[in-house]
Amino acid sequence: DTAVSQTPKYLVTQMGNDKSIKCEQNLGHDTMYWYKQDSKKFLKIMFSYNNKELIINETVPNRFSPKSPDKAHLNLHINSLELGDSAVYFCASSLDRGNTDTQYFGPGTRLTVL
Amino acid sequence: GNSVTQMEGPVTLSEEAFLTINCTYTATGYPSLFWYVQYPGEGLQLLLKATKADDKGSNKGFEATYRKETTSFHLEKGSVQVSDSAVYFCALSVRPSKIIFGSGTRLSIRP
């Protein structure tokens, strides 16, 4: 069973469109995250949720809106897609939000904006 | 601010060679330190971690020691294999829920 899963794996779309990426974890973790990895492999946190509550929002444009319907799911909706949004987006989860907690990553969603 | 600096890649070695990937950090407070590995086409996975000074993390033949005096957490392995080819990320966490990653080091092992 996959611990952290994301759909879709690949997403190709036109500028200006709206798209969503879904994430689910079956680890029973309380905290979930979204990261963006650019073409040079640089990885930066975007959002973090603990028990469905937003706890980190790293100055991400408000075109990006995370939604956590329950502890096991954290979806990412992106409005008015721009070329610069092209990247690999990773979802992750951890047992709690302590700074010693291991984060478990999904396989990533490669978003290409044309 | 908090940051991680790791050696630039790519690093190319022959099988059975000794590996060192340097990592230094800047942090306020007492960070936890991590090495994550990303195999081609996959997400990151934890390789090892250390949560206080002088702790040694180890896994799959890799080791790293948390050195507060030199603010370093260098990754080492005595004999690398082709299957170790991947991108390696050094990371720290000071604030709950937030990990700061280094820029990654691509490692390629020749048979």
Tab-separated table of C-alpha atoms in Angstrom:
chain	number	residue	atom	x	y	z
A	1	ASP	CA	0.000	0.000	0.000
A	2	THR	CA	1.279	3.437	-0.916
A	3	ALA	CA	1.795	5.576	2.181
A	4	VAL	CA	1.478	9.011	0.552
A	5	SER	CA	-0.190	9.120	-2.843
A	6	GLN	CA	-0.753	11.976	-5.261
A	7	THR	CA	-2.874	12.342	-8.376
A	8	PRO	CA	-2.256	13.027	-11.127
A	9	LYS	CA	1.385	12.084	-11.688
A	10	TYR	CA	1.646	14.347	-14.736
A	11	LEU	CA	-0.374	17.446	-15.543
A	12	VAL	CA	0.007	19.449	-18.752
A	13	THR	CA	-2.167	22.514	-19.166
A	14	GLN	CA	-2.423	25.931	-20.761
A	15	MET	CA	-1.661	29.266	-19.098
A	16	GLY	CA	-4.679	30.743	-17.400
A	17	ASN	CA	-6.350	27.429	-16.582
A	18	ASP	CA	-7.316	26.238	-13.098
A	19	LYS	CA	-6.139	22.831	-11.907
A	20	SER	CA	-6.094	20.692	-8.758
A	21	ILE	CA	-3.692	18.123	-7.354
A	22	LYS	CA	-4.900	15.618	-4.773
A	23	CYS	CA	-2.936	14.041	-1.926
A	24	GLU	CA	-3.851	11.267	0.461
A	25	GLN	CA	-1.891	9.592	3.255
A	26	ASN	CA	-2.784	6.332	4.976
A	27	LEU	CA	-0.197	6.605	7.741
A	28	GLY	CA	-2.518	8.109	10.342
A	29	HIS	CA	-0.372	11.253	10.465
A	30	ASP	CA	-1.632	14.572	11.807
A	31	THR	CA	0.447	16.936	9.665
A	32	MET	CA	0.604	17.319	5.884
A	33	TYR	CA	2.636	19.540	3.564
A	34	TRP	CA	2.985	20.808	0.027
A	35	TYR	CA	6.423	21.452	-1.484
A	36	LYS	CA	7.486	22.860	-4.845
A	37	GLN	CA	10.642	21.532	-6.556
A	38	ASP	CA	11.987	23.625	-9.405
A	39	SER	CA	13.978	22.498	-12.431
A	40	LYS	CA	17.249	22.771	-10.487
A	41	LYS	CA	15.886	20.411	-7.820
A	42	PHE	CA	15.555	23.188	-5.243
A	43	LEU	CA	12.799	22.215	-2.801
A	44	LYS	CA	10.733	24.773	-0.922
A	45	ILE	CA	7.833	24.368	1.461
A	46	MET	CA	4.566	26.020	0.431
A	47	PHE	CA	1.999	25.012	3.060
A	48	SER	CA	1.628	22.899	6.157
A	49	TYR	CA	-1.584	21.678	7.804
A	50	ASN	CA	-1.996	20.088	11.215
A	51	ASN	CA	-5.318	18.394	11.962
A	52	LYS	CA	-6.930	20.255	9.043
A	53	GLU	CA	-5.666	23.612	10.306
A	54	LEU	CA	-3.243	25.756	8.269
A	55	ILE	CA	-0.027	26.321	10.237
A	56	ILE	CA	2.479	27.390	7.594
A	57	ASN	CA	1.910	29.530	4.520
A	58	GLU	CA	5.225	30.515	2.981
A	59	THR	CA	4.306	33.680	1.069
A	60	VAL	CA	2.788	31.667	-1.731
A	61	PRO	CA	0.651	33.652	-4.232
A	62	ASN	CA	-3.013	33.463	-3.318
A	63	ARG	CA	-3.678	31.747	-6.661
A	64	PHE	CA	-2.617	28.656	-4.715
A	65	SER	CA	-5.261	27.437	-2.277
A	66	PRO	CA	-4.790	24.314	-0.188
A	67	LYS	CA	-7.799	22.469	1.182
A	68	SER	CA	-7.827	19.785	3.843
A	69	PRO	CA	-11.219	18.050	4.039
A	70	ASP	CA	-9.887	15.678	6.698
A	71	LYS	CA	-6.561	14.704	8.308
A	72	ALA	CA	-5.763	12.179	5.584
A	73	HIS	CA	-6.187	14.524	2.624
A	74	LEU	CA	-4.563	17.766	1.517
A	75	ASN	CA	-5.442	19.027	-1.942
A	76	LEU	CA	-3.867	21.907	-3.831
A	77	HIS	CA	-5.906	24.085	-6.166
A	78	ILE	CA	-4.160	26.512	-8.484
A	79	ASN	CA	-6.014	29.323	-10.279
A	80	SER	CA	-4.881	31.197	-13.376
A	81	LEU	CA	-1.827	29.055	-14.002
A	82	GLU	CA	1.365	30.831	-15.089
A	83	LEU	CA	4.467	29.556	-16.889
A	84	GLY	CA	6.472	29.912	-13.674
A	85	ASP	CA	4.207	27.429	-11.926
A	86	SER	CA	5.808	24.621	-13.951
A	87	ALA	CA	7.544	22.396	-11.396
A	88	VAL	CA	7.212	19.129	-9.525
A	89	TYR	CA	4.856	19.408	-6.545
A	90	PHE	CA	5.359	17.038	-3.636
A	91	CYS	CA	2.936	16.242	-0.877
A	92	ALA	CA	4.329	14.962	2.428
A	93	SER	CA	3.094	13.980	5.867
A	94	SER	CA	4.515	13.542	9.360
A	95	LEU	CA	3.218	12.018	12.547
A	96	ASP	CA	3.079	15.369	14.290
A	97	ARG	CA	4.590	18.807	13.749
A	98	GLY	CA	7.678	18.560	15.921
A	99	ASN	CA	11.003	19.560	14.461
A	100	THR	CA	12.388	16.031	14.907
A	101	ASP	CA	9.582	14.367	12.958
A	102	THR	CA	10.401	12.507	9.756
A	103	GLN	CA	8.436	13.632	6.729
A	104	TYR	CA	7.156	11.029	4.264
A	105	PHE	CA	6.900	12.195	0.667
A	106	GLY	CA	4.578	11.283	-2.146
A	107	PRO	CA	5.894	10.467	-5.643
A	108	GLY	CA	5.302	13.986	-6.954
A	109	THR	CA	3.127	15.630	-9.602
A	110	ARG	CA	4.952	17.122	-12.574
A	111	LEU	CA	3.042	20.212	-13.689
A	112	THR	CA	3.833	21.715	-17.089
A	113	VAL	CA	2.203	25.000	-18.035
A	114	LEU	CA	2.316	25.814	-21.761
B	1	GLY	CA	18.209	33.249	9.174
B	2	ASN	CA	18.249	29.460	8.933
B	3	SER	CA	19.943	27.907	5.930
B	4	VAL	CA	21.743	24.830	4.631
B	5	THR	CA	24.718	24.783	2.290
B	6	GLN	CA	25.818	21.565	0.652
B	7	MET	CA	28.478	20.777	-1.873
B	8	GLU	CA	27.527	21.279	-5.448
B	9	GLY	CA	27.282	18.343	-7.734
B	10	PRO	CA	27.308	16.410	-9.735
B	11	VAL	CA	29.584	13.988	-7.942
B	12	THR	CA	30.742	11.004	-9.991
B	13	LEU	CA	32.517	8.067	-8.340
B	14	SER	CA	33.461	4.527	-9.207
B	15	GLU	CA	31.794	1.633	-7.436
B	16	GLU	CA	33.351	0.843	-4.023
B	17	ALA	CA	34.820	4.347	-3.699
B	18	PHE	CA	34.540	6.361	-0.463
B	19	LEU	CA	31.870	9.038	-0.461
B	20	THR	CA	31.707	12.359	1.359
B	21	ILE	CA	29.062	14.985	0.691
B	22	ASN	CA	29.665	18.127	2.726
B	23	CYS	CA	26.857	19.964	4.472
B	24	THR	CA	27.029	23.001	6.749
B	25	TYR	CA	24.200	24.905	8.330
B	26	THR	CA	23.246	28.192	9.927
B	27	ALA	CA	20.499	28.089	12.517
B	28	THR	CA	19.043	29.919	15.474
B	29	GLY	CA	18.331	27.597	18.343
B	30	TYR	CA	18.979	23.862	18.255
B	31	PRO	CA	18.090	22.325	14.908
B	32	SER	CA	17.419	18.731	14.017
B	33	LEU	CA	19.449	17.652	10.994
B	34	PHE	CA	18.467	15.281	8.214
B	35	TRP	CA	19.700	13.658	5.028
B	36	TYR	CA	16.992	12.828	2.507
B	37	VAL	CA	17.559	10.917	-0.744
B	38	GLN	CA	15.626	11.213	-4.001
B	39	TYR	CA	15.929	8.340	-6.472
B	40	PRO	CA	15.086	9.078	-10.125
B	41	GLY	CA	11.387	9.704	-10.660
B	42	GLU	CA	10.520	9.361	-6.978
B	43	GLY	CA	9.769	11.514	-3.964
B	44	LEU	CA	12.248	12.150	-1.181
B	45	GLN	CA	12.775	9.603	1.558
B	46	LEU	CA	14.578	9.969	4.853
B	47	LEU	CA	18.063	8.469	4.824
B	48	LEU	CA	19.137	9.392	8.349
B	49	LYS	CA	18.745	12.056	10.998
B	50	ALA	CA	20.286	13.425	14.195
B	51	THR	CA	18.447	15.542	16.712
B	52	LYS	CA	21.185	16.809	19.022
B	53	ALA	CA	24.890	17.623	19.028
B	54	ASP	CA	27.289	14.658	18.703
B	55	ASP	CA	24.485	12.295	17.632
B	56	LYS	CA	25.395	10.023	14.720
B	57	GLY	CA	22.708	9.029	12.268
B	58	SER	CA	23.243	5.907	10.185
B	59	ASN	CA	21.349	3.834	7.641
B	60	LYS	CA	22.208	1.574	4.673
B	61	GLY	CA	25.941	2.088	5.263
B	62	PHE	CA	25.633	5.900	5.266
B	63	GLU	CA	26.623	7.933	8.339
B	64	ALA	CA	26.559	11.557	9.423
B	65	THR	CA	27.547	13.136	12.744
B	66	TYR	CA	25.944	16.311	14.115
B	67	ARG	CA	28.896	18.630	14.799
B	68	LYS	CA	27.772	21.743	16.622
B	69	GLU	CA	31.261	23.254	16.844
B	70	THR	CA	31.696	23.244	13.065
B	71	THR	CA	27.942	23.492	12.261
B	72	SER	CA	28.297	20.529	9.941
B	73	PHE	CA	26.519	17.276	9.102
B	74	HIS	CA	28.645	15.637	6.401
B	75	LEU	CA	27.353	12.459	4.758
B	76	GLU	CA	29.783	9.540	4.365
B	77	LYS	CA	29.752	6.013	3.032
B	78	GLY	CA	32.719	3.687	2.938
B	79	SER	CA	31.931	1.843	-0.292
B	80	VAL	CA	29.314	3.128	-2.715
B	81	GLN	CA	27.224	1.016	-5.076
B	82	VAL	CA	25.604	1.803	-8.400
B	83	SER	CA	22.237	1.681	-6.612
B	84	ASP	CA	23.299	4.700	-4.497
B	85	SER	CA	23.013	6.947	-7.554
B	86	ALA	CA	20.471	9.608	-6.568
B	87	VAL	CA	20.131	13.207	-5.409
B	88	TYR	CA	20.979	13.760	-1.743
B	89	PHE	CA	19.499	16.620	0.285
B	90	CYS	CA	20.811	17.908	3.591
B	91	ALA	CA	18.119	19.603	5.672
B	92	LEU	CA	17.435	21.193	9.032
B	93	SER	CA	14.397	21.871	11.154
B	94	VAL	CA	14.233	24.429	13.931
B	95	ARG	CA	10.664	25.528	13.827
B	96	PRO	CA	7.991	22.840	14.146
B	97	SER	CA	6.653	21.581	10.820
B	98	LYS	CA	9.217	23.404	8.745
B	99	ILE	CA	12.200	21.725	7.073
B	100	ILE	CA	14.715	23.817	5.168
B	101	PHE	CA	16.470	21.865	2.435
B	102	GLY	CA	19.860	22.385	0.853
B	103	SER	CA	20.106	22.601	-2.918
B	104	GLY	CA	20.771	18.883	-3.381
B	105	THR	CA	23.830	16.986	-4.620
B	106	ARG	CA	23.488	14.626	-7.558
B	107	LEU	CA	25.569	11.468	-7.111
B	108	SER	CA	26.386	9.133	-9.992
B	109	ILE	CA	28.209	5.842	-9.439
B	110	ARG	CA	30.023	4.154	-12.335
B	111	PRO	CA	30.129	0.348	-12.384
